[in-house]
mmCIF file with all atom_site columns, C-alpha atoms in Angstrom:
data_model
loop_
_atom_site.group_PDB
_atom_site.id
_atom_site.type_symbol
_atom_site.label_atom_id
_atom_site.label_alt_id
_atom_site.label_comp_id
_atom_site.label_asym_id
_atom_site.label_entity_id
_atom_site.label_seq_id
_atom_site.pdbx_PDB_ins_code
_atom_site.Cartn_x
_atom_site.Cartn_y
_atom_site.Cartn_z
_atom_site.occupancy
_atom_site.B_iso_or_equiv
_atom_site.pdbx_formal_charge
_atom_site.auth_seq_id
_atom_site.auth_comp_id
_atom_site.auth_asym_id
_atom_site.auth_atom_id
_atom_site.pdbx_PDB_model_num
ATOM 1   C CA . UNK H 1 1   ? 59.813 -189.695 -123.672 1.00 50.00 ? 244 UNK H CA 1
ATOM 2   C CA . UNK H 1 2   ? 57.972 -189.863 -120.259 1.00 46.00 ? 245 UNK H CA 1
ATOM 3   C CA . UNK H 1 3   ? 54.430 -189.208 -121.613 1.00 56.00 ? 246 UNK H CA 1
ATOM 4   C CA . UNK H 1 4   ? 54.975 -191.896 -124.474 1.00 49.00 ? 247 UNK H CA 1
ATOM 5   C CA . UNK H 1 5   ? 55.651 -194.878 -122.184 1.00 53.00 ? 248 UNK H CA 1
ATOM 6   C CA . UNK H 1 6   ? 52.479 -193.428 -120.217 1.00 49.00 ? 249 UNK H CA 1
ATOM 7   C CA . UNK H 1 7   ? 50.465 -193.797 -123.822 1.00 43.00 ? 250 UNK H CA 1
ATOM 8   C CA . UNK H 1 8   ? 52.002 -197.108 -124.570 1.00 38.00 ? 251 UNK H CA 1
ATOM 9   C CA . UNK H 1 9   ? 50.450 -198.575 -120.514 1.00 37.00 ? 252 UNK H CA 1
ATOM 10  C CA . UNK H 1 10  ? 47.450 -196.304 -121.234 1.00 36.00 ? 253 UNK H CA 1
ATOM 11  C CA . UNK H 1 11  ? 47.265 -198.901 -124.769 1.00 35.00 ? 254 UNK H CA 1
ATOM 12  C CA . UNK H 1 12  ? 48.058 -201.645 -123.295 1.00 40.00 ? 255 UNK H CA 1
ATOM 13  C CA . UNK H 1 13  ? 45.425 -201.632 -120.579 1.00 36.00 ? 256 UNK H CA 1
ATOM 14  C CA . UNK H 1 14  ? 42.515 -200.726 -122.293 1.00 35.00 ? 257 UNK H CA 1
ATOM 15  C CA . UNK H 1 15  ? 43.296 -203.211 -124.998 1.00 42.00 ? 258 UNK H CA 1
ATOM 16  C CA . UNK H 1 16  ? 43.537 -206.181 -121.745 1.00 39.00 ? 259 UNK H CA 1
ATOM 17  C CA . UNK H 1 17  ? 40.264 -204.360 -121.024 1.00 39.00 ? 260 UNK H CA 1
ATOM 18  C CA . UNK H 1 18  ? 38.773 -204.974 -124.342 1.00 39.00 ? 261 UNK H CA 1
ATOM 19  C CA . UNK H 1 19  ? 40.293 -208.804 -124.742 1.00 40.00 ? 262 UNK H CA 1
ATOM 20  C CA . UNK H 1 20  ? 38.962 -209.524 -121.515 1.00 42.00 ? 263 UNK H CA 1
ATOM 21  C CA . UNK H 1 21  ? 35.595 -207.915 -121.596 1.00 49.00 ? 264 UNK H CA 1
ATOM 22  C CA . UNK H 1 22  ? 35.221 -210.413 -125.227 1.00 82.00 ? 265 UNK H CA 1
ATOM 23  C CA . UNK H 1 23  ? 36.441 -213.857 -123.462 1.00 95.00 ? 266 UNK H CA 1
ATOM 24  C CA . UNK H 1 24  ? 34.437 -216.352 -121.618 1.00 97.00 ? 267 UNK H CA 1
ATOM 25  C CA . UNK H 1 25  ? 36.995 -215.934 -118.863 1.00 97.00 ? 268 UNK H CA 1
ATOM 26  C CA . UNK H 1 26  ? 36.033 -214.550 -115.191 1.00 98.00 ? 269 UNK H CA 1
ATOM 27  C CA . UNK H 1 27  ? 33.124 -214.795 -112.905 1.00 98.00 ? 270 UNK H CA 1
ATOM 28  C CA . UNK H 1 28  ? 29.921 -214.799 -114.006 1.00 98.00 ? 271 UNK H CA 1
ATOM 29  C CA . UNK H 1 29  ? 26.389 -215.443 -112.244 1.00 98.00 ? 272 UNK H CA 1
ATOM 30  C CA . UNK H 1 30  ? 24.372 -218.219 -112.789 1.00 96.00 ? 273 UNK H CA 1
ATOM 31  C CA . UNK H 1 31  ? 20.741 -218.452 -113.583 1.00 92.00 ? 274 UNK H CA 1
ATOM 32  C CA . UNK H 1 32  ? 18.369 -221.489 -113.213 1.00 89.00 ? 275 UNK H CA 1
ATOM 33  C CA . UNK H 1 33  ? 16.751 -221.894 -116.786 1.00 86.00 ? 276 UNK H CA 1
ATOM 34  C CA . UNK H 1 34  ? 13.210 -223.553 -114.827 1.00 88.00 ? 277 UNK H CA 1
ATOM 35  C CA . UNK H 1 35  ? 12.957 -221.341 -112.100 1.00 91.00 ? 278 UNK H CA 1
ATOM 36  C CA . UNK H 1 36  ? 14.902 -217.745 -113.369 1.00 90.00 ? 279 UNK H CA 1
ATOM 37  C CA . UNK H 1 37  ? 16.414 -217.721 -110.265 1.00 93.00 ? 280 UNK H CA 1
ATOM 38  C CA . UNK H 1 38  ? 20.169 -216.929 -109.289 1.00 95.00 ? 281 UNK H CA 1
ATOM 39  C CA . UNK H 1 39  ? 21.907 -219.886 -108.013 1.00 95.00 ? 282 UNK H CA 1
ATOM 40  C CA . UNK H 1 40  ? 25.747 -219.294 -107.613 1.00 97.00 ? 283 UNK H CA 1
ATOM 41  C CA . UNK H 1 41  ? 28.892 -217.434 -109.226 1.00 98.00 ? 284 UNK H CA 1
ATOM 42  C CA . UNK H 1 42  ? 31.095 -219.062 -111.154 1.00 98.00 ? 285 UNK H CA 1
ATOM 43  C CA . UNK H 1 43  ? 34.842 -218.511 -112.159 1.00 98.00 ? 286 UNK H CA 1
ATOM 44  C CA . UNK H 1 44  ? 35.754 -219.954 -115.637 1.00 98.00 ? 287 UNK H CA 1
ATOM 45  C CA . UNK H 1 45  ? 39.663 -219.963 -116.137 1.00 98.00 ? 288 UNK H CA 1
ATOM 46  C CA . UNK H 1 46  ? 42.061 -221.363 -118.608 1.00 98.00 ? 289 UNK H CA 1
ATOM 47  C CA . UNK H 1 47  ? 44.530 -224.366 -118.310 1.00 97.00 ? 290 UNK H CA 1
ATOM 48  C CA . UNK H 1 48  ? 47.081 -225.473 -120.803 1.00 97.00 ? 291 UNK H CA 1
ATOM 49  C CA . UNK H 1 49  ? 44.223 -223.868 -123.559 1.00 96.00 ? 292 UNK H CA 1
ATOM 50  C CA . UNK H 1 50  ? 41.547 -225.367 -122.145 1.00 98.00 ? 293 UNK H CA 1
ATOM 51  C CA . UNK H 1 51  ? 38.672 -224.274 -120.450 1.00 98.00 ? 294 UNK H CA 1
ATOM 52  C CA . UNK H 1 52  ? 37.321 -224.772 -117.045 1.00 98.00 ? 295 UNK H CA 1
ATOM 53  C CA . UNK H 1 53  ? 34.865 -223.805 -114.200 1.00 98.00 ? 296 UNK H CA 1
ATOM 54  C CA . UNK H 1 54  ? 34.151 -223.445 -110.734 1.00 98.00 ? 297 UNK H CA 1
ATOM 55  C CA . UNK H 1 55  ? 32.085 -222.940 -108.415 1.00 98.00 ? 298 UNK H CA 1
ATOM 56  C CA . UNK H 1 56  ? 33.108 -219.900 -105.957 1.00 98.00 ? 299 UNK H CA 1
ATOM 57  C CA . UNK H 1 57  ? 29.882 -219.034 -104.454 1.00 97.00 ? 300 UNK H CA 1
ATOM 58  C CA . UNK H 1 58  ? 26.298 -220.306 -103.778 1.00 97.00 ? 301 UNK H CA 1
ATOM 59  C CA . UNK H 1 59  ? 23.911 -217.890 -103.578 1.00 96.00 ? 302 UNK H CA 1
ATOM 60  C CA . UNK H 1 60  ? 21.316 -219.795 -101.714 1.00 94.00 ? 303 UNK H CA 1
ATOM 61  C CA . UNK H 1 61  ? 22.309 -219.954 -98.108  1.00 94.00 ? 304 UNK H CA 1
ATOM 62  C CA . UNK H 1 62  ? 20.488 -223.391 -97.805  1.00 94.00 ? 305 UNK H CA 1
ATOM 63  C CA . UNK H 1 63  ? 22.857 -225.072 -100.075 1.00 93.00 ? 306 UNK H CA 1
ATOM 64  C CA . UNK H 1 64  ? 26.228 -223.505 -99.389  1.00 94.00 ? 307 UNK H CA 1
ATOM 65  C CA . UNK H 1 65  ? 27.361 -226.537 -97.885  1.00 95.00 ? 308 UNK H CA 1
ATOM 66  C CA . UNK H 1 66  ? 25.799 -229.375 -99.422  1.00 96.00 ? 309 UNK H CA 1
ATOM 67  C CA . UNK H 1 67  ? 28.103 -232.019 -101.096 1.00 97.00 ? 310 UNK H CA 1
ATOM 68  C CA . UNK H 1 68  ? 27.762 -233.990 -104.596 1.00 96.00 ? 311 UNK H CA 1
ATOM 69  C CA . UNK H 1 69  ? 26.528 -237.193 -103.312 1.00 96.00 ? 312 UNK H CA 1
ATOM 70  C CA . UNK H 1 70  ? 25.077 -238.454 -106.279 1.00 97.00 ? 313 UNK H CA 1
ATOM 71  C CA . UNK H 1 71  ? 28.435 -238.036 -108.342 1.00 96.00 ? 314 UNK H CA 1
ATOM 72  C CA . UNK H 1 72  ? 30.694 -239.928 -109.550 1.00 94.00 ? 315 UNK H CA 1
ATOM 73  C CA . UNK H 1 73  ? 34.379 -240.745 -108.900 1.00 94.00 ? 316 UNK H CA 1
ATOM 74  C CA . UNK H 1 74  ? 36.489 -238.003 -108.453 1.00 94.00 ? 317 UNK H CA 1
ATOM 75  C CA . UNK H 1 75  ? 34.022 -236.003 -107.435 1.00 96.00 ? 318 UNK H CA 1
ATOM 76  C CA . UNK H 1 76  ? 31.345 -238.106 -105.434 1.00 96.00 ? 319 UNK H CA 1
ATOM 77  C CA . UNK H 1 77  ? 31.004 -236.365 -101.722 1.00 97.00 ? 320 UNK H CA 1
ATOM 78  C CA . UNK H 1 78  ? 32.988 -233.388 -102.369 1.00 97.00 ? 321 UNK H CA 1
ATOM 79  C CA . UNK H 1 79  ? 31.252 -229.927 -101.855 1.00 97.00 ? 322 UNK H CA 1
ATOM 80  C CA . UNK H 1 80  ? 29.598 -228.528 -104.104 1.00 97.00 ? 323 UNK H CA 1
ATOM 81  C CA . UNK H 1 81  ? 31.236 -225.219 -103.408 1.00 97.00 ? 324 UNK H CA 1
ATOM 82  C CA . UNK H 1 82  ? 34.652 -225.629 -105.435 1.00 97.00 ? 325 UNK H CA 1
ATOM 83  C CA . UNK H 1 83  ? 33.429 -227.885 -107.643 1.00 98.00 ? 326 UNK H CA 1
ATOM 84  C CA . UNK H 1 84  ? 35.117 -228.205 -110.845 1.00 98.00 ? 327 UNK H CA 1
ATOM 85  C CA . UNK H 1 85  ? 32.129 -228.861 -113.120 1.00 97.00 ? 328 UNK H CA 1
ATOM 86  C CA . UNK H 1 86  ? 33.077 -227.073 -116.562 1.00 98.00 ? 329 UNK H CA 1
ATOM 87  C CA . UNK H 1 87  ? 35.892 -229.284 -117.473 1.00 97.00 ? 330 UNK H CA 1
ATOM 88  C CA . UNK H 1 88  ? 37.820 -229.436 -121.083 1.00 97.00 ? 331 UNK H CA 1
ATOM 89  C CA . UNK H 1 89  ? 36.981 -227.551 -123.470 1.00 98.00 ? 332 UNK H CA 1
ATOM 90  C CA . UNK H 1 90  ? 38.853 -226.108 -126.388 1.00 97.00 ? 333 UNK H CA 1
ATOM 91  C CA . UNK H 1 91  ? 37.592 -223.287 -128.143 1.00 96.00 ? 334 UNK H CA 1
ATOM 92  C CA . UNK H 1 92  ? 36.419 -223.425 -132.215 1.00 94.00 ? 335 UNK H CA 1
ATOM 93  C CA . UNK H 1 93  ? 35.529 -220.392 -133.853 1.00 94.00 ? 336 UNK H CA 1
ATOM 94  C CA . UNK H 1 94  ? 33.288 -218.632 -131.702 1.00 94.00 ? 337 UNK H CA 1
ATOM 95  C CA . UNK H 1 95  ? 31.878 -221.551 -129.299 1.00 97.00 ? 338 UNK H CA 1
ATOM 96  C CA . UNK H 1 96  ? 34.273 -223.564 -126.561 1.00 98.00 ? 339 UNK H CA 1
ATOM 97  C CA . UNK H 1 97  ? 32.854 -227.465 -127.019 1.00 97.00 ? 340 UNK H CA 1
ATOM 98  C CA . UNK H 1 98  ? 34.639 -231.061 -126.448 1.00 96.00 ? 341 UNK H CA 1
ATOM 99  C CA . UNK H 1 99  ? 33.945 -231.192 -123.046 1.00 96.00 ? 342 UNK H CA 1
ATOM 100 C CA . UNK H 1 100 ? 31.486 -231.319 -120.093 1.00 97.00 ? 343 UNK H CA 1
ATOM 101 C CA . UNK H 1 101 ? 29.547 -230.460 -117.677 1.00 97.00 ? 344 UNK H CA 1
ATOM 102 C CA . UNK H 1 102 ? 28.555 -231.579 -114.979 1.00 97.00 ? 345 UNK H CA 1
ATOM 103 C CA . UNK H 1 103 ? 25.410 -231.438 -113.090 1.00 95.00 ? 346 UNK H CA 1
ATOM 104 C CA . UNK H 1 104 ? 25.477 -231.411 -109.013 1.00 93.00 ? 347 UNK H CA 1
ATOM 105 C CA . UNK H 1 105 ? 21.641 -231.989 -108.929 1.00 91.00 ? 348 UNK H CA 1
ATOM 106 C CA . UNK H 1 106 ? 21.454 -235.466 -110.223 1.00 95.00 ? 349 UNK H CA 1
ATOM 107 C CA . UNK H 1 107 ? 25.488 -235.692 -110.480 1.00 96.00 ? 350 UNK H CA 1
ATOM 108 C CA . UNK H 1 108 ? 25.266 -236.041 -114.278 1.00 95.00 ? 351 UNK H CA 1
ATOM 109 C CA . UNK H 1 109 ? 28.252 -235.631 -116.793 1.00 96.00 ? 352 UNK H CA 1
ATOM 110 C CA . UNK H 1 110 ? 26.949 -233.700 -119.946 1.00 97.00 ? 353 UNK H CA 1
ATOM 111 C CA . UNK H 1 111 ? 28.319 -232.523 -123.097 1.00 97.00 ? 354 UNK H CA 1
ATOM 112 C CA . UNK H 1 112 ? 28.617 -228.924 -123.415 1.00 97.00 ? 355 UNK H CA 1
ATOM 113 C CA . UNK H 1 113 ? 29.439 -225.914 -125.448 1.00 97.00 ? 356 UNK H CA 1
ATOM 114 C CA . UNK H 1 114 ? 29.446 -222.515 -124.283 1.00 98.00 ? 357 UNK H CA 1
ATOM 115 C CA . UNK H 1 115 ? 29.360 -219.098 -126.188 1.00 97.00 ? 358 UNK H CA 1
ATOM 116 C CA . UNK H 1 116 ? 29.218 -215.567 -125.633 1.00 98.00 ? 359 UNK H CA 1
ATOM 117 C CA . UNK H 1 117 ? 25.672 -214.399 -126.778 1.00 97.00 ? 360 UNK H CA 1
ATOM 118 C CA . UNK H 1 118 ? 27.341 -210.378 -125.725 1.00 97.00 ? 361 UNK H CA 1
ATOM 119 C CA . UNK H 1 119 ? 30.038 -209.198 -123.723 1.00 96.00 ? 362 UNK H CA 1
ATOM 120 C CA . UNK H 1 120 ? 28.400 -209.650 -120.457 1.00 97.00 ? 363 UNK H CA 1
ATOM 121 C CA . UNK H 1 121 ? 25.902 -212.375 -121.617 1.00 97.00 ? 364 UNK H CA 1
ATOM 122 C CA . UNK H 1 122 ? 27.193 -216.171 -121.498 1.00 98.00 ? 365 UNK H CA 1
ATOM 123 C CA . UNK H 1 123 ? 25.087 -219.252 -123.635 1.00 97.00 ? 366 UNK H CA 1
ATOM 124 C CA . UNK H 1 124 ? 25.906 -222.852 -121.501 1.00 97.00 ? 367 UNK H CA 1
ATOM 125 C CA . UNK H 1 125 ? 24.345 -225.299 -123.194 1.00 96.00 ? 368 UNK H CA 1
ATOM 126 C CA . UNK H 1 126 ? 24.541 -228.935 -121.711 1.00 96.00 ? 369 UNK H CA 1
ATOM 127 C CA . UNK H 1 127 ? 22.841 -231.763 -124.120 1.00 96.00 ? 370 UNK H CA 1
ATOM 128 C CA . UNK H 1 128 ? 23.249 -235.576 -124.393 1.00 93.00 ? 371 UNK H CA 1
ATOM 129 C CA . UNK H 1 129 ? 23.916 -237.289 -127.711 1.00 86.00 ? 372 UNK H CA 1
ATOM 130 C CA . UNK H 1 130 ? 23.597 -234.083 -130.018 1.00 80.00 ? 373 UNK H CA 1
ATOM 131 C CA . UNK H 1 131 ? 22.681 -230.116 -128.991 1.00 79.00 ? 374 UNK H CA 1
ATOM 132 C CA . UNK H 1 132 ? 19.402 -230.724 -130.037 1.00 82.00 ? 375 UNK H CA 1
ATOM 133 C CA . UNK H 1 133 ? 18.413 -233.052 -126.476 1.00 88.00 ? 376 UNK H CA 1
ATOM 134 C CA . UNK H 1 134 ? 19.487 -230.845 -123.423 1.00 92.00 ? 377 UNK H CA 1
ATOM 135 C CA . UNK H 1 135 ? 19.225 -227.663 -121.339 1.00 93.00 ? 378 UNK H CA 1
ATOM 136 C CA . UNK H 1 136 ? 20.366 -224.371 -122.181 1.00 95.00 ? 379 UNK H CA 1
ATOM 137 C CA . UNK H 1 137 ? 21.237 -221.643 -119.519 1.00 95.00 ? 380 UNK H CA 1
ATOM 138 C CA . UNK H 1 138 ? 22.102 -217.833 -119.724 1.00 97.00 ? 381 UNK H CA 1
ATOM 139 C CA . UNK H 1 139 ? 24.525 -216.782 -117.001 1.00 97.00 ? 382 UNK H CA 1
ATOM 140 C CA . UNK H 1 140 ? 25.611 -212.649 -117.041 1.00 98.00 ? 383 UNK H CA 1
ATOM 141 C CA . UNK H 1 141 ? 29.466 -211.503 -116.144 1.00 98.00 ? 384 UNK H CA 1
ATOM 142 C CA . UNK H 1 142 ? 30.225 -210.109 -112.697 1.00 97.00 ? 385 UNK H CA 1
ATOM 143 C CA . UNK H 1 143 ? 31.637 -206.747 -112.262 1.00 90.00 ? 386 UNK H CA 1
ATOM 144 C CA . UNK H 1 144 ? 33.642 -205.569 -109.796 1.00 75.00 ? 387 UNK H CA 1
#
């Protein structure tokens, strides 16, 4: 009996393992689509089914502690580490759209989908209007 609930944990965690290694959720690093540079880590996480992000590190020492000046309500003058700027959306099929992004550079509110292009590879795409007008980025999963 012992050495079945040991298979049955055994199961369970590599199948968490498995879900979790497919989902959007969890940190992943970001990557500057002009320059190719790394800029910060983000956490994406799940409220009441939708989706969200932060900002939990800043790789570039410079801006650490530089605030979102050039936002807008909510989130005018509040650092930029912490920021929530991946807010609302719901997942359809394969991609996670309806909501936004937002841009601490120019303090911007965008539209944005995001998709998994692999396991460890993330597509953020922010656009106005339709896809077709807007910035794509590619930001890779941090392990631990």
């Amino acid at each position: 009996m012992f050495k079945h609930k040991n298979s049955l944990v055994v199961l369970f965690v590599l199948f968490f393992q498995i879900t979790f290694a497919q989902s959007v959720l969890g940190k992943w690093k970001t990557i500057d689509d002009e320059t190719g540079k790394e800029k910060a880590v983000v956490e994406i996480y799940e409220v009441d089914g939708k989706i969200y992000g932060r900002i939990v590190e800043i790789l570039e020492a410079e801006h650490r502690y530089k605030k979102c000046i050039l936002c807008q309500g909510s989130d005018k003058d509040k650092p930029i580490m912490g920021l929530i700027f991946i807010k609302g959306l719901t997942k359809d099929g394969d991609e996670y759209s309806g909501g936004k992004i937002l841009d601490p550079k120019n303090g911007k509110l965008y539209k944005c989908y995001i998709t998994l292009e692999n396991k460890d590879k993330l597509k953020v795409r922010g656009y106005i209007g339709i896809s077709l007008f807007g910035r794509t980025q590619y930001w890779y999963r941090v392990k631990n």
